Tab-separated table of N, CA and C in Angstrom:
chain	number	residue	atom	x	y	z
A	1	MET	N	87.373	58.091	110.081
A	1	MET	CA	87.320	59.600	108.839
A	1	MET	C	87.530	59.157	107.647
A	2	ARG	N	87.272	59.877	106.510
A	2	ARG	CA	87.743	59.543	105.450
A	2	ARG	C	87.467	60.813	104.576
A	3	LEU	N	88.681	61.203	104.279
A	3	LEU	CA	89.185	62.554	103.564
A	3	LEU	C	88.834	62.568	101.934
A	4	SER	N	87.908	63.051	101.725
A	4	SER	CA	87.504	63.352	100.416
A	4	SER	C	88.570	64.021	99.206
A	5	THR	N	88.370	63.855	98.284
A	5	THR	CA	89.674	64.320	97.379
A	5	THR	C	89.364	66.021	97.629
A	6	LYS	N	88.369	66.425	97.679
A	6	LYS	CA	88.350	67.490	98.045
A	6	LYS	C	89.507	68.388	99.011
A	7	GLY	N	89.879	68.013	99.834
A	7	GLY	CA	90.392	68.222	100.969
A	7	GLY	C	91.833	67.659	100.576
A	8	ARG	N	92.044	66.704	100.295
A	8	ARG	CA	93.355	66.146	99.629
A	8	ARG	C	93.788	66.709	98.669
A	9	TYR	N	93.159	66.911	97.294
A	9	TYR	CA	93.455	67.806	96.095
A	9	TYR	C	93.913	69.236	96.755
A	10	ALA	N	93.155	70.077	97.411
A	10	ALA	CA	93.160	71.015	97.904
A	10	ALA	C	94.748	71.203	98.949
A	11	VAL	N	95.352	70.659	99.828
A	11	VAL	CA	96.353	70.231	100.468
A	11	VAL	C	97.796	69.892	99.413
A	12	MET	N	97.088	68.954	98.480
A	12	MET	CA	98.675	68.803	97.246
A	12	MET	C	98.662	70.203	96.969
A	13	ALA	N	97.460	70.852	96.308
A	13	ALA	CA	98.158	71.984	95.047
A	13	ALA	C	98.752	73.141	96.194
A	14	MET	N	97.839	73.242	97.343
A	14	MET	CA	98.587	74.685	98.252
A	14	MET	C	99.828	74.080	98.386
A	15	VAL	N	100.389	72.829	98.756
A	15	VAL	CA	101.687	72.659	99.050
A	15	VAL	C	102.760	72.602	97.543
A	16	ASP	N	102.093	72.222	96.362
A	16	ASP	CA	103.001	72.759	95.365
A	16	ASP	C	103.243	73.601	95.377
A	17	LEU	N	101.885	74.700	95.256
A	17	LEU	CA	102.088	76.725	94.889
A	17	LEU	C	103.005	76.670	96.030
A	18	ALA	N	102.879	76.434	96.992
A	18	ALA	CA	105.154	76.712	98.138
A	18	ALA	C	105.948	76.404	97.751
A	19	ALA	N	105.934	75.126	97.363
A	19	ALA	CA	107.160	74.677	96.800
A	19	ALA	C	107.560	75.081	95.522
A	20	ASN	N	106.889	75.838	94.317
A	20	ASN	CA	107.186	75.993	93.039
A	20	ASN	C	107.012	77.838	93.036
A	21	SER	N	106.318	78.463	93.891
A	21	SER	CA	106.054	80.321	93.666
A	21	SER	C	107.565	80.715	93.309
A	22	ASN	N	108.049	80.671	94.647
A	22	ASN	CA	109.583	81.416	94.642
A	22	ASN	C	109.309	82.782	94.643
A	23	GLY	N	108.223	83.006	95.286
A	23	GLY	CA	107.586	84.496	94.944
A	23	GLY	C	107.151	85.002	93.848
A	24	SER	N	107.201	83.826	93.035
A	24	SER	CA	106.384	84.329	91.519
A	24	SER	C	104.502	83.672	91.997
A	25	PRO	N	103.997	84.419	90.657
A	25	PRO	CA	102.682	83.374	90.627
A	25	PRO	C	102.254	82.153	90.039
A	26	VAL	N	102.217	81.404	90.325
A	26	VAL	CA	101.774	79.948	89.873
A	26	VAL	C	100.767	79.386	88.806
A	27	ALA	N	100.838	79.219	88.089
A	27	ALA	CA	99.612	78.750	87.276
A	27	ALA	C	98.975	77.661	87.491
A	28	LEU	N	97.548	77.610	87.739
A	28	LEU	CA	96.701	76.348	87.958
A	28	LEU	C	96.995	75.071	87.220
A	29	ALA	N	97.084	75.773	85.517
A	29	ALA	CA	97.653	74.377	84.810
A	29	ALA	C	98.967	73.617	85.030
A	30	ASP	N	100.092	74.578	85.454
A	30	ASP	CA	100.884	73.963	86.000
A	30	ASP	C	100.786	72.813	87.391
A	31	ILE	N	100.407	73.422	88.264
A	31	ILE	CA	99.975	72.805	89.685
A	31	ILE	C	98.899	71.379	89.149
A	32	ALA	N	98.217	71.804	88.084
A	32	ALA	CA	97.539	70.213	87.719
A	32	ALA	C	97.890	69.333	87.320
A	33	GLU	N	99.071	69.587	86.270
A	33	GLU	CA	100.111	68.613	85.660
A	33	GLU	C	100.691	67.986	86.667
A	34	ARG	N	101.612	68.917	87.265
A	34	ARG	CA	101.913	67.971	88.221
A	34	ARG	C	101.647	67.277	89.506
A	35	GLN	N	100.397	67.432	89.714
A	35	GLN	CA	99.879	66.812	90.886
A	35	GLN	C	98.613	65.698	90.197
A	36	GLU	N	98.872	65.987	88.479
A	36	GLU	CA	97.491	65.048	88.121
A	36	GLU	C	96.459	65.196	88.390
A	37	ILE	N	96.069	66.632	88.762
A	37	ILE	CA	94.537	66.615	88.978
A	37	ILE	C	93.423	67.737	88.343
A	38	SER	N	92.806	67.348	88.042
A	38	SER	CA	91.927	67.986	86.503
A	38	SER	C	91.687	69.601	86.714
A	39	LEU	N	92.104	70.262	85.616
A	39	LEU	CA	92.460	71.835	85.506
A	39	LEU	C	90.833	72.148	86.364
A	40	SER	N	89.669	72.487	86.097
A	40	SER	CA	88.382	72.595	86.352
A	40	SER	C	88.339	72.105	87.476
A	41	TYR	N	88.984	71.486	87.962
A	41	TYR	CA	88.194	71.042	89.352
A	41	TYR	C	88.998	71.777	90.459
A	42	LEU	N	90.539	72.095	90.127
A	42	LEU	CA	91.351	73.002	90.695
A	42	LEU	C	90.841	74.470	90.524
A	43	GLU	N	90.583	74.767	89.556
A	43	GLU	CA	89.629	76.093	89.704
A	43	GLU	C	88.626	76.441	90.566
A	44	GLN	N	88.071	75.548	90.890
A	44	GLN	CA	86.477	74.972	91.406
A	44	GLN	C	87.378	75.649	92.937
A	45	LEU	N	88.203	74.476	93.626
A	45	LEU	CA	88.832	74.677	94.825
A	45	LEU	C	89.657	75.616	94.897
A	46	PHE	N	90.151	76.586	94.071
A	46	PHE	CA	91.099	77.768	94.282
A	46	PHE	C	90.205	78.997	94.462
A	47	ALA	N	88.987	78.491	94.010
A	47	ALA	CA	88.003	80.152	94.116
A	47	ALA	C	87.467	79.989	95.886
A	48	LYS	N	87.362	78.838	96.659
A	48	LYS	CA	86.995	78.797	97.909
A	48	LYS	C	88.134	79.100	98.188
A	49	LEU	N	89.505	78.792	97.913
A	49	LEU	CA	90.648	78.921	98.971
A	49	LEU	C	91.131	80.648	98.911
A	50	ARG	N	90.818	81.378	98.080
A	50	ARG	CA	90.698	82.869	97.754
A	50	ARG	C	89.525	83.295	98.579
A	51	LYS	N	88.840	82.745	98.500
A	51	LYS	CA	87.464	83.423	99.558
A	51	LYS	C	87.727	83.392	100.626
A	52	GLY	N	88.383	81.981	101.197
A	52	GLY	CA	88.757	82.075	102.872
A	52	GLY	C	90.221	82.770	102.836
A	53	GLY	N	90.848	84.040	101.814
A	53	GLY	CA	92.057	84.251	102.391
A	53	GLY	C	93.204	83.746	102.401
A	54	LEU	N	93.666	82.543	101.822
A	54	LEU	CA	94.726	81.827	101.890
A	54	LEU	C	95.448	81.902	100.591
A	55	VAL	N	94.675	82.490	99.462
A	55	VAL	CA	95.416	82.683	98.404
A	55	VAL	C	95.294	83.789	97.270
A	56	LYS	N	96.133	84.645	96.761
A	56	LYS	CA	95.876	85.375	96.313
A	56	LYS	C	96.065	85.546	94.193
A	57	SER	N	95.268	85.941	93.419
A	57	SER	CA	95.030	85.565	92.623
A	57	SER	C	95.940	86.795	91.635
A	58	VAL	N	96.732	86.637	90.841
A	58	VAL	CA	97.486	87.874	89.501
A	58	VAL	C	97.521	87.813	88.238
A	59	ARG	N	96.500	88.469	88.188
A	59	ARG	CA	95.567	88.336	86.513
A	59	ARG	C	97.157	89.032	85.607
A	60	GLY	N	96.901	88.937	84.620
A	60	GLY	CA	97.374	88.917	83.113
A	60	GLY	C	98.522	87.876	82.967
A	61	PRO	N	99.720	88.497	81.750
A	61	PRO	CA	100.546	87.365	81.409
A	61	PRO	C	101.340	87.005	82.825
A	62	GLY	N	102.039	85.598	83.057
A	62	GLY	CA	102.965	85.684	84.195
A	62	GLY	C	101.779	85.844	84.868
A	63	GLY	N	100.257	85.214	85.000
A	63	GLY	CA	99.456	85.533	86.247
A	63	GLY	C	99.318	84.052	86.738
A	64	GLY	N	98.697	83.478	87.997
A	64	GLY	CA	98.567	82.937	88.828
A	64	GLY	C	98.259	83.106	89.921
A	65	TYR	N	98.476	81.918	90.915
A	65	TYR	CA	98.145	82.150	92.085
A	65	TYR	C	99.657	81.958	92.850
A	66	LEU	N	99.634	83.288	94.325
A	66	LEU	CA	100.485	82.862	95.328
A	66	LEU	C	100.180	82.796	96.468
A	67	LEU	N	100.029	82.379	97.799
A	67	LEU	CA	99.844	82.356	98.909
A	67	LEU	C	99.635	83.866	99.414
A	68	ALA	N	98.311	83.542	100.168
A	68	ALA	CA	98.325	85.094	101.026
A	68	ALA	C	98.993	84.980	102.043
A	69	HIS	N	99.941	83.933	102.644
A	69	HIS	CA	100.662	84.482	103.675
A	69	HIS	C	101.849	83.635	103.885
A	70	THR	N	102.634	83.367	104.858
A	70	THR	CA	103.845	82.502	104.438
A	70	THR	C	103.320	80.791	104.751
A	71	ALA	N	104.152	80.309	104.439
A	71	ALA	CA	104.008	78.962	104.424
A	71	ALA	C	103.916	78.488	105.336
A	72	ASP	N	104.900	79.023	106.491
A	72	ASP	CA	105.228	78.684	107.758
A	72	ASP	C	103.497	79.783	108.423
A	73	ALA	N	102.862	79.844	108.111
A	73	ALA	CA	101.432	80.525	108.541
A	73	ALA	C	100.110	80.180	108.139
A	74	THR	N	100.811	79.043	107.424
A	74	THR	CA	99.170	78.517	106.396
A	74	THR	C	99.471	77.110	107.023
A	75	ARG	N	98.259	76.917	107.659
A	75	ARG	CA	97.749	75.400	108.240
A	75	ARG	C	97.117	74.676	107.494
A	76	ILE	N	97.595	73.531	107.249
A	76	ILE	CA	96.560	72.268	107.172
A	76	ILE	C	95.474	72.159	107.028
A	77	SER	N	94.761	71.972	108.006
A	77	SER	CA	93.583	72.354	108.980
A	77	SER	C	92.372	73.813	108.107
A	78	ASP	N	93.350	74.913	108.038
A	78	ASP	CA	92.707	76.426	107.505
A	78	ASP	C	92.351	75.789	105.487
A	79	ILE	N	93.351	74.850	105.054
A	79	ILE	CA	93.010	74.610	103.696
A	79	ILE	C	91.795	73.706	104.050
A	80	ILE	N	91.374	72.567	104.471
A	80	ILE	CA	90.515	72.046	104.344
A	80	ILE	C	89.519	72.140	105.157
A	81	LEU	N	89.504	73.244	105.565
A	81	LEU	CA	88.421	73.744	106.466
A	81	LEU	C	87.784	74.853	105.110
A	82	ALA	N	88.630	75.878	104.379
A	82	ALA	CA	88.764	76.583	103.710
A	82	ALA	C	87.835	76.125	102.103
A	83	VAL	N	87.613	74.898	101.482
A	83	VAL	CA	87.075	74.035	100.836
A	83	VAL	C	86.181	73.389	101.505
A	84	ASP	N	85.190	73.583	102.555
A	84	ASP	CA	84.190	73.222	103.198
A	84	ASP	C	84.039	71.246	103.213
A	85	GLU	N	85.223	71.308	103.767
A	85	GLU	CA	85.484	69.763	104.088
A	85	GLU	C	85.734	69.553	105.248
A	86	PRO	N	84.302	68.597	105.713
A	86	PRO	CA	84.278	68.740	107.596
A	86	PRO	C	85.236	67.413	108.615
A	87	ILE	N	85.659	68.511	109.000
A	87	ILE	CA	86.815	67.038	110.475
A	87	ILE	C	85.676	66.895	111.240
A	88	ARG	N	85.132	65.845	110.952
A	88	ARG	CA	84.552	64.850	111.599
A	88	ARG	C	84.606	63.703	111.044
A	89	THR	N	84.280	62.678	112.844
A	89	THR	CA	84.055	60.742	112.394
A	89	THR	C	83.035	60.702	112.676
A	90	THR	N	82.105	61.419	113.191
A	90	THR	CA	80.603	60.741	113.743
A	90	THR	C	79.510	61.641	112.487
A	91	ARG	N	78.358	60.488	112.528
A	91	ARG	CA	77.184	60.826	111.660
A	91	ARG	C	76.335	61.943	112.248
A	92	CYS	N	76.681	62.148	113.629
A	92	CYS	CA	75.779	63.566	114.307
A	92	CYS	C	76.540	64.899	113.565
A	93	ALA	N	75.404	65.515	113.698
A	93	ALA	CA	76.120	67.157	113.421
A	93	ALA	C	76.539	67.528	114.951
A	94	ASN	N	77.923	68.492	115.042
A	94	ASN	CA	78.069	68.824	115.955
A	94	ASN	C	78.025	70.008	116.461
A	95	ILE	N	76.500	70.163	115.856
A	95	ILE	CA	76.200	71.886	116.891
A	95	ILE	C	75.018	71.124	117.398
A	96	THR	N	74.425	69.754	117.589
A	96	THR	CA	73.355	69.551	118.256
A	96	THR	C	73.639	68.501	119.592
A	97	PRO	N	73.150	68.242	120.361
A	97	PRO	CA	73.205	67.538	121.042
A	97	PRO	C	72.738	66.267	120.601
A	98	GLN	N	71.886	66.118	120.164
A	98	GLN	CA	70.902	64.806	119.897
A	98	GLN	C	72.049	64.137	118.944
A	99	GLY	N	71.623	62.907	118.625
A	99	GLY	CA	72.503	61.769	118.549
A	99	GLY	C	71.350	61.521	116.766
A	100	CYS	N	72.163	60.857	115.659
A	100	CYS	CA	71.719	60.525	114.392
A	100	CYS	C	70.841	59.287	114.422
A	101	ARG	N	70.967	58.642	115.553
A	101	ARG	CA	69.897	57.433	115.589
A	101	ARG	C	68.352	57.511	115.586
A	102	THR	N	67.702	56.768	115.339
A	102	THR	CA	66.206	57.016	114.779
A	102	THR	C	65.619	57.688	116.086
A	103	ASN	N	65.880	57.364	117.009
A	103	ASN	CA	65.516	57.696	118.362
A	103	ASN	C	65.731	58.991	118.910
A	104	ARG	N	67.352	59.684	118.255
A	104	ARG	CA	67.589	60.886	118.281
A	104	ARG	C	68.701	60.565	119.625
A	105	SER	N	69.182	59.299	119.831
A	105	SER	CA	70.349	59.487	120.542
A	105	SER	C	71.569	59.139	120.243
A	106	ARG	N	72.591	59.244	121.160
A	106	ARG	CA	73.641	58.901	120.685
A	106	ARG	C	74.082	57.213	120.709
A	107	CYS	N	74.845	56.785	119.631
A	107	CYS	CA	75.680	55.487	119.927
A	107	CYS	C	76.727	55.457	121.038
A	108	LEU	N	76.783	53.929	121.603
A	108	LEU	CA	77.715	54.071	122.421
A	108	LEU	C	79.074	54.719	122.326
A	109	THR	N	79.552	54.430	120.897
A	109	THR	CA	80.740	55.083	120.684
A	109	THR	C	81.187	56.352	120.099
A	110	HIS	N	79.816	57.150	120.377
A	110	HIS	CA	80.040	58.657	119.945
A	110	HIS	C	81.230	59.526	120.337
A	111	GLU	N	81.363	59.394	121.753
A	111	GLU	CA	82.319	59.860	122.545
A	111	GLU	C	83.925	59.797	122.089
A	112	LEU	N	83.779	58.434	121.595
A	112	LEU	CA	85.298	57.916	120.727
A	112	LEU	C	85.455	58.707	119.522
A	113	TRP	N	84.854	58.170	118.772
A	113	TRP	CA	84.778	58.998	117.076
A	113	TRP	C	84.653	60.307	117.434
A	114	GLU	N	83.863	61.082	118.365
A	114	GLU	CA	84.062	62.605	118.487
A	114	GLU	C	85.676	62.988	118.957
A	115	GLU	N	85.718	62.280	119.664
A	115	GLU	CA	87.296	62.670	120.197
A	115	GLU	C	88.584	62.403	119.206
A	116	LEU	N	88.381	61.257	118.575
A	116	LEU	CA	89.086	60.974	117.413
A	116	LEU	C	88.802	62.152	116.342
A	117	GLY	N	87.818	62.802	116.021
A	117	GLY	CA	87.809	64.094	115.335
A	117	GLY	C	88.352	64.950	116.047
A	118	ASN	N	88.432	65.252	117.041
A	118	ASN	CA	89.314	66.530	117.307
A	118	ASN	C	90.715	66.255	117.621
A	119	GLN	N	91.255	65.096	117.899
A	119	GLN	CA	92.697	64.424	117.634
A	119	GLN	C	93.117	64.856	116.373
A	120	ILE	N	92.654	64.716	114.918
A	120	ILE	CA	92.632	64.967	113.823
A	120	ILE	C	92.805	65.926	113.607
A	121	HIS	N	91.980	66.861	114.007
A	121	HIS	CA	91.589	68.676	113.636
A	121	HIS	C	92.764	69.561	114.520
A	122	LEU	N	93.355	68.377	115.918
A	122	LEU	CA	94.720	68.914	116.509
A	122	LEU	C	95.891	69.261	115.963
A	123	TYR	N	95.737	67.652	115.047
A	123	TYR	CA	97.226	67.399	114.484
A	123	TYR	C	97.049	68.242	112.915
A	124	LEU	N	96.290	68.449	112.533
A	124	LEU	CA	96.135	69.303	111.551
A	124	LEU	C	96.403	70.556	111.455
A	125	ASN	N	95.895	70.964	112.663
A	125	ASN	CA	96.252	72.406	113.264
A	125	ASN	C	97.582	72.859	113.167
A	126	SER	N	98.004	71.719	113.794
A	126	SER	CA	99.300	71.460	114.177
A	126	SER	C	100.504	72.008	113.157
A	127	VAL	N	100.111	71.406	111.846
A	127	VAL	CA	101.383	70.924	110.925
A	127	VAL	C	100.789	72.302	109.422
A	128	THR	N	102.090	72.954	108.830
A	128	THR	CA	101.630	74.288	107.948
A	128	THR	C	102.074	73.036	107.072
A	129	VAL	N	102.124	73.906	106.254
A	129	VAL	CA	102.490	73.670	104.667
A	129	VAL	C	103.548	73.679	104.450
A	130	ALA	N	104.775	74.644	105.356
A	130	ALA	CA	106.215	74.525	105.130
A	130	ALA	C	106.428	73.466	105.889
A	131	ASP	N	106.107	72.853	106.845
A	131	ASP	CA	106.554	71.628	107.525
A	131	ASP	C	106.554	70.204	106.252
A	132	VAL	N	104.965	70.440	105.263
A	132	VAL	CA	105.334	69.158	104.439
A	132	VAL	C	106.131	69.754	103.124
A	133	VAL	N	106.413	70.873	102.611
A	133	VAL	CA	107.055	71.454	101.747
A	133	VAL	C	109.048	70.921	102.491
A	134	GLU	N	109.557	71.055	103.517
A	134	GLU	CA	110.159	70.942	103.955
A	134	GLU	C	110.327	69.788	104.759
A	135	ARG	N	109.297	68.756	104.406
A	135	ARG	CA	109.527	67.239	104.817
A	135	ARG	C	109.834	67.142	106.712
A	136	ARG	N	108.655	67.729	107.108
A	136	ARG	CA	109.340	68.135	108.739
A	136	ARG	C	108.503	67.121	109.412
A	137	VAL	N	107.305	66.436	108.128
A	137	VAL	CA	106.162	65.596	108.824
A	137	VAL	C	106.628	64.097	108.730
A	138	ILE	N	106.931	63.880	109.921
A	138	ILE	CA	107.601	63.025	109.949
A	138	ILE	C	106.612	61.906	111.138
A	139	GLY	N	106.758	60.221	110.521
A	139	GLY	CA	106.449	59.474	111.322
A	139	GLY	C	106.427	58.292	111.270
A	140	THR	N	105.868	57.097	111.085
A	140	THR	CA	106.192	55.849	110.916
A	140	THR	C	105.555	54.948	109.585
A	141	SER	N	104.842	55.682	108.742
A	141	SER	CA	104.090	55.160	107.795
A	141	SER	C	105.324	54.744	106.513
A	142	GLY	N	105.092	53.517	105.998
A	142	GLY	CA	106.213	53.487	105.105
A	142	GLY	C	107.787	53.299	105.524
A	143	MET	N	107.689	53.367	106.665
A	143	MET	CA	109.409	53.157	107.213
A	143	MET	C	108.949	51.866	108.072
A	144	LEU	N	110.183	50.763	108.020
A	144	LEU	CA	110.401	49.981	108.875
A	144	LEU	C	110.536	50.151	109.940
A	145	VAL	N	109.768	49.372	110.626
A	145	VAL	CA	109.767	49.768	112.360
A	145	VAL	C	110.588	48.179	113.185
A	146	GLN	N	111.923	48.421	113.840
A	146	GLN	CA	111.635	47.194	114.464
A	146	GLN	C	111.198	46.983	115.673
A	147	LEU	N	110.280	45.893	115.920
A	147	LEU	CA	109.747	45.665	117.147
A	147	LEU	C	110.586	44.089	117.818
A	148	ALA	N	110.704	44.664	119.180
A	148	ALA	CA	111.103	43.505	120.241
A	148	ALA	C	110.011	42.351	120.668
A	149	GLU	N	110.169	41.370	120.260
A	149	GLU	CA	109.380	40.022	120.398
A	149	GLU	C	109.797	39.905	122.100
A	150	PRO	N	108.981	39.666	123.256
A	150	PRO	CA	109.289	38.589	124.203
A	150	PRO	C	110.198	37.657	124.347
A	151	GLY	N	111.199	37.839	124.674
A	151	GLY	CA	112.568	36.920	124.564
A	151	GLY	C	113.899	37.566	123.585
A	152	GLY	N	113.770	38.980	123.488
A	152	GLY	CA	114.370	39.023	123.068
A	152	GLY	C	114.563	39.409	121.630
A	153	ALA	N	114.207	38.699	120.354
A	153	ALA	CA	114.410	38.796	118.864
A	153	ALA	C	113.332	39.844	118.579
A	154	ALA	N	114.363	40.432	117.598
A	154	ALA	CA	114.009	41.498	117.085
A	154	ALA	C	112.545	41.198	115.683
A	155	VAL	N	111.898	42.128	115.244
A	155	VAL	CA	110.662	41.695	114.240
A	155	VAL	C	110.605	42.504	113.217
A	156	ALA	N	110.997	42.491	112.342
A	156	ALA	CA	110.377	43.834	111.318
A	156	ALA	C	108.956	44.112	110.740
A	157	ALA	N	108.840	44.822	111.046
A	157	ALA	CA	107.542	44.801	110.909
A	157	ALA	C	106.889	46.662	110.382
A	158	GLU	N	105.903	46.192	109.051
A	158	GLU	CA	105.613	47.966	108.826
A	158	GLU	C	104.392	48.197	108.917
């Protein structure tokens, strides 16, 4: 599965908003500058996020955007879905039992990829904006992991 810039940028912007709001509205221009995202692209994304009920806009001097809910109540999956980013790993439409092959059958690995998509959705549904802001999303990516080789010697791997 490849997440497009739409989903990634929406998550980056929402995390930035949560990290920099302190209860006051944040201007999209500030988010655009900090995250190196086009302002016009952010405006399009925030229109969808507002429609999805994830952010509130404040007009006038000192205006900008606020989270509509607390960072703890805002799930990453909700952000991605609000900007119309599908979380799927198959070519097939999930709403039909037909496959995407020319004879309308499903490929041999369809269930494998479909379940991977389900696991991705479950994971993104379990992570909140607050988890990301507070760096509670811990994994092994980018970390040095010690693996034990047969015979007892330790080998470093990334």
